[in-house]
Coordinates of C-alpha atoms and ligand atoms in Angstrom, one line a residue:
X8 CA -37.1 53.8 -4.9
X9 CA -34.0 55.9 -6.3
X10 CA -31.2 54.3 -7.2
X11 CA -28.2 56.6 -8.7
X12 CA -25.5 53.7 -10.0
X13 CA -26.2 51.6 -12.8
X14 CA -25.5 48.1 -11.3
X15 CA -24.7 46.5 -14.8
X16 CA -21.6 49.1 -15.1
X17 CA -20.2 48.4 -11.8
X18 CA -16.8 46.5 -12.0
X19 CA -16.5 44.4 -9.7
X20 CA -13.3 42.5 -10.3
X21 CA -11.1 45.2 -9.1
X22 CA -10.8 46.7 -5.4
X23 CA -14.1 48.0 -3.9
X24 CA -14.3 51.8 -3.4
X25 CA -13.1 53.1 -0.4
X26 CA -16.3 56.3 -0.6
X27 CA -19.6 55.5 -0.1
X28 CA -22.2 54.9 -1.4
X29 CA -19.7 53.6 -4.3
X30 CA -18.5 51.4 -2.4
X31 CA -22.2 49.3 -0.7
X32 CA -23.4 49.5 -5.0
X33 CA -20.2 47.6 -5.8
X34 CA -21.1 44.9 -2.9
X35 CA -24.8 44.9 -3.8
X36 CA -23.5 43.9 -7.5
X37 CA -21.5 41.2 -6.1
X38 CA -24.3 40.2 -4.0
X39 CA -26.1 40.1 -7.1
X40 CA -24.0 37.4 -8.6
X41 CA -24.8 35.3 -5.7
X42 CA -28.3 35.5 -6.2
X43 CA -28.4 35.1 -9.7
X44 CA -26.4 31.5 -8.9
X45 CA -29.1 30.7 -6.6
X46 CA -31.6 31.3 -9.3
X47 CA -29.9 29.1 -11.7
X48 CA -29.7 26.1 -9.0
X49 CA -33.6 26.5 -7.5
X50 CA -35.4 27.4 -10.6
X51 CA -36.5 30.7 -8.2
X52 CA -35.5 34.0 -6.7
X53 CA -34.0 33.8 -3.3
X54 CA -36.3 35.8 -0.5
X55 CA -35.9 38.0 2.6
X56 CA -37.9 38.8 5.2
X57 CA -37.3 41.7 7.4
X58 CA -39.2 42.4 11.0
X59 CA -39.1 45.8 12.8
X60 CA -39.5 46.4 16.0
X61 CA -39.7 49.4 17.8
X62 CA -40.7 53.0 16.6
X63 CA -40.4 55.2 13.3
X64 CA -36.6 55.0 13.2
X65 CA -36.2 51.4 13.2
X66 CA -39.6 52.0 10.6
X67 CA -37.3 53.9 8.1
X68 CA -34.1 52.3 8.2
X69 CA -36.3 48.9 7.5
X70 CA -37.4 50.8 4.4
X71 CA -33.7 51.1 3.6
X72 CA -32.7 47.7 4.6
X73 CA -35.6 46.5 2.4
X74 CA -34.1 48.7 -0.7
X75 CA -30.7 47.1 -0.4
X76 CA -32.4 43.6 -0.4
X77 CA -34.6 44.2 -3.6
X78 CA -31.8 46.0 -5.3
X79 CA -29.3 42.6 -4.7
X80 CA -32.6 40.2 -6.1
X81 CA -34.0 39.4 -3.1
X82 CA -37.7 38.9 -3.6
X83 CA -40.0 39.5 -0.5
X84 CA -41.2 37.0 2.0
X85 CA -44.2 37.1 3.7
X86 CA -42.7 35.2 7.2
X87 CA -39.6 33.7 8.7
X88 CA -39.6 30.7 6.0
X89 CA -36.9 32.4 4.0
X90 CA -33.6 32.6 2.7
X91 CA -32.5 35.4 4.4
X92 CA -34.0 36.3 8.2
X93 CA -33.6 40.4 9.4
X94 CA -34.6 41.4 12.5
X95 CA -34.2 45.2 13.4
X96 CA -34.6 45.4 17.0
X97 CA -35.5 47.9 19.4
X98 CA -34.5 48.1 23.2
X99 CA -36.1 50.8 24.9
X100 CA -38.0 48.1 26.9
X101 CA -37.4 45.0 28.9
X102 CA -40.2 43.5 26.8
X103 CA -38.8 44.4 23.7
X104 CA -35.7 42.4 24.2
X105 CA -37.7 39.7 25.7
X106 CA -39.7 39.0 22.4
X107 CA -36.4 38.9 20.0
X108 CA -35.0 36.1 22.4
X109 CA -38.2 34.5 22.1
X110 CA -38.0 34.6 18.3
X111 CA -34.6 33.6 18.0
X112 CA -35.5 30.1 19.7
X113 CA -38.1 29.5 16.7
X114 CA -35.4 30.5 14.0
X115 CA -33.5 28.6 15.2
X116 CA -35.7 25.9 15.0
X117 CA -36.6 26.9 11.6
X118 CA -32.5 26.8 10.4
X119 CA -32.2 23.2 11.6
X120 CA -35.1 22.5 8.4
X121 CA -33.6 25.0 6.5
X122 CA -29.4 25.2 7.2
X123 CA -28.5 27.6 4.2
X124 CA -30.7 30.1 5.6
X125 CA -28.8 33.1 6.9
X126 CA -30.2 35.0 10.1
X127 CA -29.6 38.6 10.4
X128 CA -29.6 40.9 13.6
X129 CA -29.2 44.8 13.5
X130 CA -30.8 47.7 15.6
X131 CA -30.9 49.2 18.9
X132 CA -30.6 46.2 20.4
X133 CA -26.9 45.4 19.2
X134 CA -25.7 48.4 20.5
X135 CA -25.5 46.6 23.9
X136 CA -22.4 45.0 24.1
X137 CA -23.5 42.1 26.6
X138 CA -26.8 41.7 24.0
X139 CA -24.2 40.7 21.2
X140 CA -21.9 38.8 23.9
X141 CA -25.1 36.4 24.7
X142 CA -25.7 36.1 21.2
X143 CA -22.1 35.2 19.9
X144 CA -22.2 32.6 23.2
X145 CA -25.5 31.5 23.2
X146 CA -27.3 32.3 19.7
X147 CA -24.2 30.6 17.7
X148 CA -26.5 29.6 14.5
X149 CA -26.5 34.0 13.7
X150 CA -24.7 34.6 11.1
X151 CA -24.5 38.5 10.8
X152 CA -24.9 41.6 13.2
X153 CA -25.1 45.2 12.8
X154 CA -25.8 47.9 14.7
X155 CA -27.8 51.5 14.2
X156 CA -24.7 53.2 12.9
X157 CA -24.2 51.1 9.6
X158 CA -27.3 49.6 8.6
X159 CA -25.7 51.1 4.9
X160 CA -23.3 48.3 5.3
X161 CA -25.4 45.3 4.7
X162 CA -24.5 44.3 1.4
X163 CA -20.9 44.1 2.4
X164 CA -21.8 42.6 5.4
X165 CA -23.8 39.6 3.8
X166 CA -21.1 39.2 1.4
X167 CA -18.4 39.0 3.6
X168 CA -20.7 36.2 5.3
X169 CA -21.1 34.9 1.8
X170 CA -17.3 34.2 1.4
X171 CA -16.0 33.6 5.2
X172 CA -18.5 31.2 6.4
X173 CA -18.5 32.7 10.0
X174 CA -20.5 35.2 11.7
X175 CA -19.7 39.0 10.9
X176 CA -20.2 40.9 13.0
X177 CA -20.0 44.5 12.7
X178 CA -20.5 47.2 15.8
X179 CA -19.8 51.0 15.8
X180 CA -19.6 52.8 18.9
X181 CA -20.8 56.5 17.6
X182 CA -20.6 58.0 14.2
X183 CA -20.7 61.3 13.0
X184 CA -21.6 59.6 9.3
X185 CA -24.6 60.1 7.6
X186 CA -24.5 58.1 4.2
X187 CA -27.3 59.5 1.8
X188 CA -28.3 57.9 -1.8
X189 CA -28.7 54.3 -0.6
X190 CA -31.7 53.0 -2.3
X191 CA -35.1 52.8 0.0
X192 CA -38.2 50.8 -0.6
X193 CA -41.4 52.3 0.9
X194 CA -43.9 50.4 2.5
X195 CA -47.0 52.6 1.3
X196 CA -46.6 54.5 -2.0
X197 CA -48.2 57.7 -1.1
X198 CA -46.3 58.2 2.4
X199 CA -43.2 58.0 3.5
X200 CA -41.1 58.8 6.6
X201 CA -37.9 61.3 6.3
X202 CA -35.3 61.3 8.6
X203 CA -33.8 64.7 9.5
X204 CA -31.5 63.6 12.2
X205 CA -30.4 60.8 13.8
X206 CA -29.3 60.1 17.4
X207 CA -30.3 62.3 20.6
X208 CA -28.3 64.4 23.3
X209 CA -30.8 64.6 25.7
X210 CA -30.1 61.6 28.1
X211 CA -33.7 61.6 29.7
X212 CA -32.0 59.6 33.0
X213 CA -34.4 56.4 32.0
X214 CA -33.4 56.2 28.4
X215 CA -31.4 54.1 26.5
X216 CA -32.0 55.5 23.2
X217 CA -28.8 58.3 23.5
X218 CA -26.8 55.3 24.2
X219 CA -27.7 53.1 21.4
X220 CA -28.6 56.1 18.8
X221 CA -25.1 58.1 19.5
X222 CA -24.9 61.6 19.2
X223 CA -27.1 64.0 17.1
X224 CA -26.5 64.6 13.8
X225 CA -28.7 66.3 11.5
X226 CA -28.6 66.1 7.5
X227 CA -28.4 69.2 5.6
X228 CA -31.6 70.6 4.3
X229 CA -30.8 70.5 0.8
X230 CA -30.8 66.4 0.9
X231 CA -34.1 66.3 3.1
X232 CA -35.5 68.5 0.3
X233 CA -34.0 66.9 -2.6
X234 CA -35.0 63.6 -1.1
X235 CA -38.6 65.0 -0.5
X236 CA -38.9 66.4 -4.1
X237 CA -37.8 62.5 -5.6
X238 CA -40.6 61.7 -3.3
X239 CA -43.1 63.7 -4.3
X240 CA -42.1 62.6 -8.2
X241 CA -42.6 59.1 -7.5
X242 CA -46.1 59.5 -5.5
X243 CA -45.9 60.8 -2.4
X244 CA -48.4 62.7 -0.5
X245 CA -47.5 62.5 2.6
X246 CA -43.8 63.0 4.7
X247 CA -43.1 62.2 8.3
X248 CA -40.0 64.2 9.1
X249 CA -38.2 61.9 11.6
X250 CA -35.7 62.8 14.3
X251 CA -35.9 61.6 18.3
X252 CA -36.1 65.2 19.2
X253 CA -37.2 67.3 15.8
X254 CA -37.1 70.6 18.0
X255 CA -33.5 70.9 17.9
X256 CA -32.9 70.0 14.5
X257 CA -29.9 72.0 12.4
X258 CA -28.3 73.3 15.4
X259 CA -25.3 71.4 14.9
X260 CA -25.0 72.3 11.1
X261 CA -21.9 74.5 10.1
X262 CA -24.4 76.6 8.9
X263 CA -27.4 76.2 11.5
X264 CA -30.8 76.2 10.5
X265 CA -34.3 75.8 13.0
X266 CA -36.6 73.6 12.1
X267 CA -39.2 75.8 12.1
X268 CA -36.9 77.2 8.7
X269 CA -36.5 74.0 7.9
X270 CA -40.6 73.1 7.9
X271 CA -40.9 76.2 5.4
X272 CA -39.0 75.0 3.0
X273 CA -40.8 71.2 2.9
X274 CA -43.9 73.5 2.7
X275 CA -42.3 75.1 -0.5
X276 CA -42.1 71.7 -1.7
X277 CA -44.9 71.2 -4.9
X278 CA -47.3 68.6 -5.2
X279 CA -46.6 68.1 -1.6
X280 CA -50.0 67.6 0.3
X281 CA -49.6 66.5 4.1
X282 CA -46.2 67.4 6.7
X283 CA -46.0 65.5 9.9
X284 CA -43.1 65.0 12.2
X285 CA -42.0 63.0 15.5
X286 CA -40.8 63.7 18.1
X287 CA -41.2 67.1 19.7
X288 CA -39.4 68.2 22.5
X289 CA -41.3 69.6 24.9
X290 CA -38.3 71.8 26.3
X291 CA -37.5 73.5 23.3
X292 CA -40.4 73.9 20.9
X293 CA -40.2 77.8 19.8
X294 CA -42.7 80.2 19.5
X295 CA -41.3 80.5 15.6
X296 CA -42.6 76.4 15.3
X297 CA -46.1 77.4 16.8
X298 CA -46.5 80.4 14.3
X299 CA -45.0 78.6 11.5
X300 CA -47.6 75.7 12.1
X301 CA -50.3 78.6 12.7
X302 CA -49.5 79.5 9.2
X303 CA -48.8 76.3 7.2
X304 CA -51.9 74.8 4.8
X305 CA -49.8 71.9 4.9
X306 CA -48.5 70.6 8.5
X307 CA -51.2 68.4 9.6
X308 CA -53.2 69.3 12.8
X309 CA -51.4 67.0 14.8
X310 CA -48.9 67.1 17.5
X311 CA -47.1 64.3 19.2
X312 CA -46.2 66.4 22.7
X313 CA -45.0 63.4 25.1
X314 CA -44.9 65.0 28.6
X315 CA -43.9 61.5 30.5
X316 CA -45.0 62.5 33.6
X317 CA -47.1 65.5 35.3
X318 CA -45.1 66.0 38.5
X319 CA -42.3 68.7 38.6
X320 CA -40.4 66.6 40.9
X321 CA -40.1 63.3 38.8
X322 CA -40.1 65.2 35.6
X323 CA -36.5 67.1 37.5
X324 CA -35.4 63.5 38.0
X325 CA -36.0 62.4 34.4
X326 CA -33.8 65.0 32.9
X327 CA -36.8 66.2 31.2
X328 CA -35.8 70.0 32.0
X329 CA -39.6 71.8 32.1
X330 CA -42.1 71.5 34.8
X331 CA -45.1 70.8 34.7
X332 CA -46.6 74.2 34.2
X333 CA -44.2 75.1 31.7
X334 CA -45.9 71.9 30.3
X335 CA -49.5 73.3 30.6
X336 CA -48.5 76.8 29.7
X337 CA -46.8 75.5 26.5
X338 CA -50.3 73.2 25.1
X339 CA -52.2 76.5 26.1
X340 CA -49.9 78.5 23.8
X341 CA -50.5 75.7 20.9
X342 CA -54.3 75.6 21.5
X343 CA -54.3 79.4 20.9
X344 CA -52.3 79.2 17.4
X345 CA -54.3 76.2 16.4
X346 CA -57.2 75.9 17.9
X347 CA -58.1 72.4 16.3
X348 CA -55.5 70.8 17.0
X349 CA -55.3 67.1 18.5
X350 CA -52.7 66.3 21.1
X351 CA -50.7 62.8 21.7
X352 CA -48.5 62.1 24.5
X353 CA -46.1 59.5 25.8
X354 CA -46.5 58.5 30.0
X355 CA -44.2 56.8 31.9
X356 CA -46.1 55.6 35.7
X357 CA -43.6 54.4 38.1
X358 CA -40.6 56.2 37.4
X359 CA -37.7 55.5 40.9
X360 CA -39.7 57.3 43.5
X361 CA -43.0 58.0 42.1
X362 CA -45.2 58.7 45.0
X363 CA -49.1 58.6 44.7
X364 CA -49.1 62.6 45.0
X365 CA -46.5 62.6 42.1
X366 CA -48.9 59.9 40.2
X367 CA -52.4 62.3 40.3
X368 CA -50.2 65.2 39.0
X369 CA -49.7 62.9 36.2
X370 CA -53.6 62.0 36.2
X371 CA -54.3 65.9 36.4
X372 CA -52.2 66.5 33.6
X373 CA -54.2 64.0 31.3
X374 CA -57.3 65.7 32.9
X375 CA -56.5 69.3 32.3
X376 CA -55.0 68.6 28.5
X377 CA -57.4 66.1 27.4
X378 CA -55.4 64.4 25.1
X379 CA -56.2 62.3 22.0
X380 CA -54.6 59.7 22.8
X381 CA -51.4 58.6 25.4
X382 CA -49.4 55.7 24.7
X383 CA -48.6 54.6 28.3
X384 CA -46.0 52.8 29.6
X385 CA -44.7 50.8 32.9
X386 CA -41.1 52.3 33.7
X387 CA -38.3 49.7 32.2
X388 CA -35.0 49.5 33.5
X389 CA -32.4 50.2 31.2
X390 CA -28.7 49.3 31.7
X391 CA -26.1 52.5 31.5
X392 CA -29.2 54.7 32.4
X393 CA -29.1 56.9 35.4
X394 CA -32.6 55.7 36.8
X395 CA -31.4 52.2 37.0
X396 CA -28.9 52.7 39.7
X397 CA -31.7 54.7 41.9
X398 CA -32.8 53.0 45.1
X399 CA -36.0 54.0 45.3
X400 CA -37.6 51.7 42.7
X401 CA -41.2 51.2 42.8
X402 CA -42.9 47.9 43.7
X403 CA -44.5 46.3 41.0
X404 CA -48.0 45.8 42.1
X405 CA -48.1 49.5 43.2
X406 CA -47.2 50.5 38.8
X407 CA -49.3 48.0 37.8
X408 CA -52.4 49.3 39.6
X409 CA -51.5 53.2 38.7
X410 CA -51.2 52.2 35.0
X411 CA -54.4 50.4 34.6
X412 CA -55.6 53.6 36.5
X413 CA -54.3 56.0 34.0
X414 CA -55.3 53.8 30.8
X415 CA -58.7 53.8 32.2
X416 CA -58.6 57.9 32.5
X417 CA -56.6 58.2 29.2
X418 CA -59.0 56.1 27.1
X419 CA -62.2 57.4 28.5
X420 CA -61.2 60.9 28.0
X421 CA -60.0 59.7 24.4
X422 CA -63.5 58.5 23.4
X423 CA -64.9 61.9 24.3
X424 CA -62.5 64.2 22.2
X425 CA -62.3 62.0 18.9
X426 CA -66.0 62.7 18.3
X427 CA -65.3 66.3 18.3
X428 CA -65.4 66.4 14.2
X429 CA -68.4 64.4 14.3
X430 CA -70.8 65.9 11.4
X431 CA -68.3 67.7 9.9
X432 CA -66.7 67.2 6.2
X433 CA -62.7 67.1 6.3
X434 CA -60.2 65.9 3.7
X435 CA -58.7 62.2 4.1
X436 CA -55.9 60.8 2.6
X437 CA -56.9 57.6 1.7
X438 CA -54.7 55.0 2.6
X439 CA -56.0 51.6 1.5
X440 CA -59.0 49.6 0.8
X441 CA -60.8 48.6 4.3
X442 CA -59.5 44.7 5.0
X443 CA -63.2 44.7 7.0
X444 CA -65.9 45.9 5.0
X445 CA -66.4 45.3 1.1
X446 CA -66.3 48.3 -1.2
X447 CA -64.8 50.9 1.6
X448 CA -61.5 52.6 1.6
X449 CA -60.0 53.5 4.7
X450 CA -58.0 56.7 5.5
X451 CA -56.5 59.7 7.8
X452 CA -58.0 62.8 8.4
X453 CA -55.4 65.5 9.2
X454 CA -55.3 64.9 12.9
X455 CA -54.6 61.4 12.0
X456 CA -58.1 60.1 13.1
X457 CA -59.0 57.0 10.6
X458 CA -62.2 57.2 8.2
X459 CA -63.9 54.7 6.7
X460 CA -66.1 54.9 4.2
X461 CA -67.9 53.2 0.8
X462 CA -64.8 54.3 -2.3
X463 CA -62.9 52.5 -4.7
X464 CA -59.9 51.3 -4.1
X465 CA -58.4 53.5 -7.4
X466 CA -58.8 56.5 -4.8
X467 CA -55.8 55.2 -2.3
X468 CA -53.0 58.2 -2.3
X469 CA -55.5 60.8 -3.1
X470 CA -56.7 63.5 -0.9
X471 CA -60.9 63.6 -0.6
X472 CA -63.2 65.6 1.5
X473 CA -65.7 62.8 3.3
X474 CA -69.1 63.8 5.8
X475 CA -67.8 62.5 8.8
X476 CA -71.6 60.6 9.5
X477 CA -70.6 58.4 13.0
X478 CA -68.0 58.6 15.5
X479 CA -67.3 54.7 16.5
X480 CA -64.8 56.6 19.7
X481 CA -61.0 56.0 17.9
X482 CA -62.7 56.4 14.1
X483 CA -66.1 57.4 11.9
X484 CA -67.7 56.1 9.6
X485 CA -68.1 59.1 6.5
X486 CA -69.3 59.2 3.0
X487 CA -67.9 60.6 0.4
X488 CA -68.6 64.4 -0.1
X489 CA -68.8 66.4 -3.4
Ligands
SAH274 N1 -37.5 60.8 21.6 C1 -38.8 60.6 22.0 C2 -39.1 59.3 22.6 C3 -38.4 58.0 22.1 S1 -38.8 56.6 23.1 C4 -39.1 61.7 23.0 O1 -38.3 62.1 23.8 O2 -40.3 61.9 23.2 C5 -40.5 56.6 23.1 C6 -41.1 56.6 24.4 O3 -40.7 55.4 25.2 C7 -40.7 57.7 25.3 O4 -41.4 58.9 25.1 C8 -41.0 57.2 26.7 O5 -42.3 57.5 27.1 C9 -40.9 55.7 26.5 N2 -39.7 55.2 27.2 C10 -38.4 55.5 27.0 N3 -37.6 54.8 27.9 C11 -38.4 54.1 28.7 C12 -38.2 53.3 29.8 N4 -37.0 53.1 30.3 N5 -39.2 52.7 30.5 C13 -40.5 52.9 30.0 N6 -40.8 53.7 28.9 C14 -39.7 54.3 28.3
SF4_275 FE1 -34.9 59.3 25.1 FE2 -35.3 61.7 26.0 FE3 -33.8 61.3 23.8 FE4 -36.5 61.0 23.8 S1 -35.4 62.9 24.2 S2 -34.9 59.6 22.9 S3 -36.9 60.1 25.8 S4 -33.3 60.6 25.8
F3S276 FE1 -36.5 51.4 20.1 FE2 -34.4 52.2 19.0 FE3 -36.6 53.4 18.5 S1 -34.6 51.6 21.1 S2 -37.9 53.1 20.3 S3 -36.1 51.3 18.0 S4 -34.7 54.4 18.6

C-alpha cells in the first residue's frame, strides 16, 4: 500500500479540499475519528467486508476500496457479519444481477440482528438507473451507493452517511476523471493488477459494459510506471496491465502512445519478473504488439484473444468489426512470433439469430485454434444494448443444447493442449502453499497453467524452475528442479 498524506497532519476542522486526492485523505481522517469512537465504546476495531463480483476491473477497484477501508481503521472481515457490508457489482449478465438481489434479502436479514451495520452498493450494476430506482423503493435498509466513476469517493460517501442518517447516494453519468494516489491494498503480495485505462468505445451491440464503464480514458504512462516501480519496491513480481480493450491504449493521450510503446517501457521496469494484460482486442492488435511480445523475456506466454463467435455473419452483427478469417489469420500470425504460446478465448452461443450453420463456424473455430481454455457463455440480454431490441432471439432450449455442445468440444480439446509441457522444466511463480496437500506450494507457469509441487511455503513470490513430472489435464504435478 502507498499512501502519500500523513493522516495525523490533516486538519480537519476547516473546509475540506476542493482537489483530490486532498480532499478523500481529509474524509478518510474524519472517518477515522469515527472509528476510533467505536473502538472506545466496543473494546474492538470496527470491520468491513467487501465482495466483488465480476472480472479484473471490479478485481482492482476492490483492491482500492479495500485501501480506503484499512486506511480509515477498518479491520477485515471474513463474511457479511460486519460493521460495514460492500458489494461491488457487476452486470454484464442476467445472472449476475440475479445473485446481488439474492444477497441483499440475507443482509437484510442480517441488519435486522445487527441495525448499526451500514450496507454498501457500488459497481457496474449502479450504473443502471432502474437497478438504483428498485433499490431506493424496494431495498430501503441500503444505506450508500456509488457507481464505477467515483469509487475514490467512499470516504466522503460513508461520512456523509455518518452525519445525515439517510441513504447517499452518489451516481455519475461519465467522467473524463482519473484520480491517482488513493491508497490500494493488494490481495496477493507478489501480484498485482494495473489499470491502464478505464471504460470502452467499442459498443459490441450485446454489451453493457460501454454503458456502465463510460468512455475510454487511458492514464499517462508515467503514473502506470511510477505506480509499477512502488510495486516492484514493495514485492511485486508480477503486473496485470488492466483495460477492457488494452489494444487501443494511449490513443486518446495529448501526447499518444501504443501499447506496444507502452509494454516496453513496463519491460524496462527492474526487478520486474512477469507482464500480463487483459483484454485484447482482436480488431486492432498490431503487428508492433506481436513483435514486441516476440522480443520481451518478460510478457508471459499468454494471450487472452476472445473471438465471441466464429461466424462472419454474427460476428458483423456483434459490432465485433473482423471476420472470422481475419480471426484465424491473426492467431496464425501470433503462433509464428511465439510459437509456444497458449490461447484463451471468450464465446458467446446464441447471439439474436444464430443459426446452426453460424453455431459450427463457431465449433470450427475452437477446432482449428485449439485453445487453452474458452470461458463460454449463454447470450444475456442487456437493457440499452442493440441486441436486445432484435427480433430474432433464440429459443432457449436450442442455446442450451449448443452450449453444452461447445463446453464439451472446448474442454476436451483443453485436456489435450495443457499436457503439451508435460516433461519439461519451466519457471513458476509460486503463489501460495497448496490448501490440498501438506508440504506443497502451488504456482503459475508462464502460460498461466498451475503447478503443484512438494516446497516450502518461504518460496511464495519467488520465481523457480520445477520438472513438470504429470499432467492432471488443467495442472501437473512438478518437483523442484536445480
Ligand atoms: N472487454 C472484453 C470483455 C469484457 S466482458 C472484450 O472485449 O473481450 C467479458 C465477456 O463477457 C465478453 O468477452 C463476452 O464474451 C461476455 N459477454 C459480454 N456481454 C455479454 C452478454 N450480453 N451475454 C453473454 N455474454 C456476454
Ligand atoms: Fe464489451 Fe466489446 Fe467493450 Fe469488450 S470491447 S467491453 S465486449 S463493448
Ligand atoms: Fe462486470 Fe463491470 Fe467487469 S459489468 S464484467 S464488472 S466491467
Amino acid at each position: 500500500m502507498y499512501n502519500e498524506f500523513d493522516l495525523d497532519k490533516i486538519d480537519i476542522n476547516v473546509e475540506p479540499p476542493i482537489e483530490e486526492p486532498a480532499r478523500q485523505y481529509y474524509y478518510m481522517t474524519k472517518c477515522r475519528e469515527w472509528v476510533w469512537e467505536f473502538e472506545q465504546k466496543n473494546g474492538r476495531r470496527p470491520a468491513a467486508f467487501i465482495q466483488t463480483f465480476g472480472c479484473q476491473m471490479n478485481a482492482r477497484d476492490s483492491e482500492k476500496l479495500t485501501g480506503i477501508l484499512e486506511t480509515i481503521g477498518f479491520c477485515k472481515a471474513e463474511d457479511e457479519h460486519a460493521e460495514f457490508v460492500l458489494y461491488n457489482t457487476c452486470t454484464v449478465r442476467e445472472n449476475a444481477n440475479q445473485r446481488v438481489y439474492g444477497r441483499l434479502g440475507y443482509l437484510n436479514a442480517l441488519k435486522k440482528k445487527n441495525p448499526r451495520m451500514l450496507i454498501a452498493l457500488c459497481g457496474c450494476m449502479m450504473q443502471e438507473p432502474e437497478v438504483v430506482e428498485k433499490i431506493k423503493k424496494s431495498y430501503r435498509f441500503v444505506d450508500i451507493i456509488f457507481g464505477t466513476h467515483n469509487i475514490f469517493k467512499l470516504a466522503e460517501l460513508l461520512w456523509q452517511r455518518l452525519k445525515q442518517q439517510k441513504m447517499a447516494v452518489d451516481l455519475w453519468e461519465d467522467t473524463s476523471l482519473i484520480v491517482e494516489n488513493l491508497p490500494a491494498e493488494r490481495k496477493y503480495p507478489f501480484k498485482s493488477g494495473v489499470n491502464i485505462m478505464f471504460g470502452c468505445n467499442n459498443f459490441c451491440s450485446y454489451c453493457i459494459v460501454p454503458y456502465v464503464r463510460g468512455r475510454e480514458r487511458s492514464r499517462k504512462p508515467q503514473e502506470i510506471i511510477g505506480e509499477i516501480e512502488k510495486l516492484v519496491e514493495s514485492g511485486v513480481a508480477e503486473v496485470m496491465l488492466l483495460g477492457q480493450n488494452v489494444n487501443s491504449y494511449g490513443k486518446n493521450l495529448d501526447v499518444p502512445v501504443t501499447f506496444a510503446d507502452l509494454l516496453k517501457q513496463v519491460e524496462a521496469v527492474k526487478g520486474l519478473k512477469r507482464i500480463r494484460f487483459m483484454t485484447s482486442h482482436p480488431k486492432d492488435l498490431s503487428d508492433e504488439l506481436i513483435e514486441v511480445m516476440r522480443d520481451s523475456k518478460k510478457i508471459c506466454s499468454h494471450l487472452h484473444l476472445p473471438v465471441q463467435s466464429g461466424s462472419s455473419r454474427i460476428l458483423k452483427a456483434m459490432n465485433r468489426r473482423y471476420t472470422k478469417e481475419q480471426y484465424l489469420l491473426l492467431v496464425d500470425k501470433i503462433r509464428a512470433a511465439v510459437p509456444d504460446i497458449s490461447l484463451t478465448t471468450d464465446i458467446i452461443v446464441g447471439f439474436p439469430g444464430e443459426t446452426e450453420e453460424d453455431f459450427q463456424e463457431t465449433l470450427d473455430v475452437v477446432r482449428t485454434v485449439r485453445f487453452d481454455s474458452a470461458f463460454t457463455f449463454i447470450y444475456s440480454k442487456r437493457s440499452k444494448t442493440p441486441a436486445a431490441s432484435m427480433d430474432n432471439q433464440v429459443a432457449e432450449d436450442v442455446v442450451k443444447d449448443r452450449f453444452d455442445r461447445l463446453l464439451a468440444e472446448v474442454q476436451a480439446i483443453s485436456a489435450q493442449v495443457c499436457a503439451r509441457d508435460l516433461h519439461k522444466t519451466m519457471d513458476v511463480l509460486v503463489e501460495e502453499t497448496d490448501s490440498h496437500i501438506e508440504g506443497y506450494v502451488t504456482g503459475r507457469l508462464s502460460n498461466n497453467t498451475l503447478v503443484h509441487f512438494p516446497g516450502e511455503p518461504s518460496l511464495v513470490g519467488s520465481v523457480v524452475p520445477v520438472y513438470l513430472e504429470e499432467s492432471k489435464g488443467f495442472y501437473y504435478m512438478g518437483k523442484r528442479a536445480e
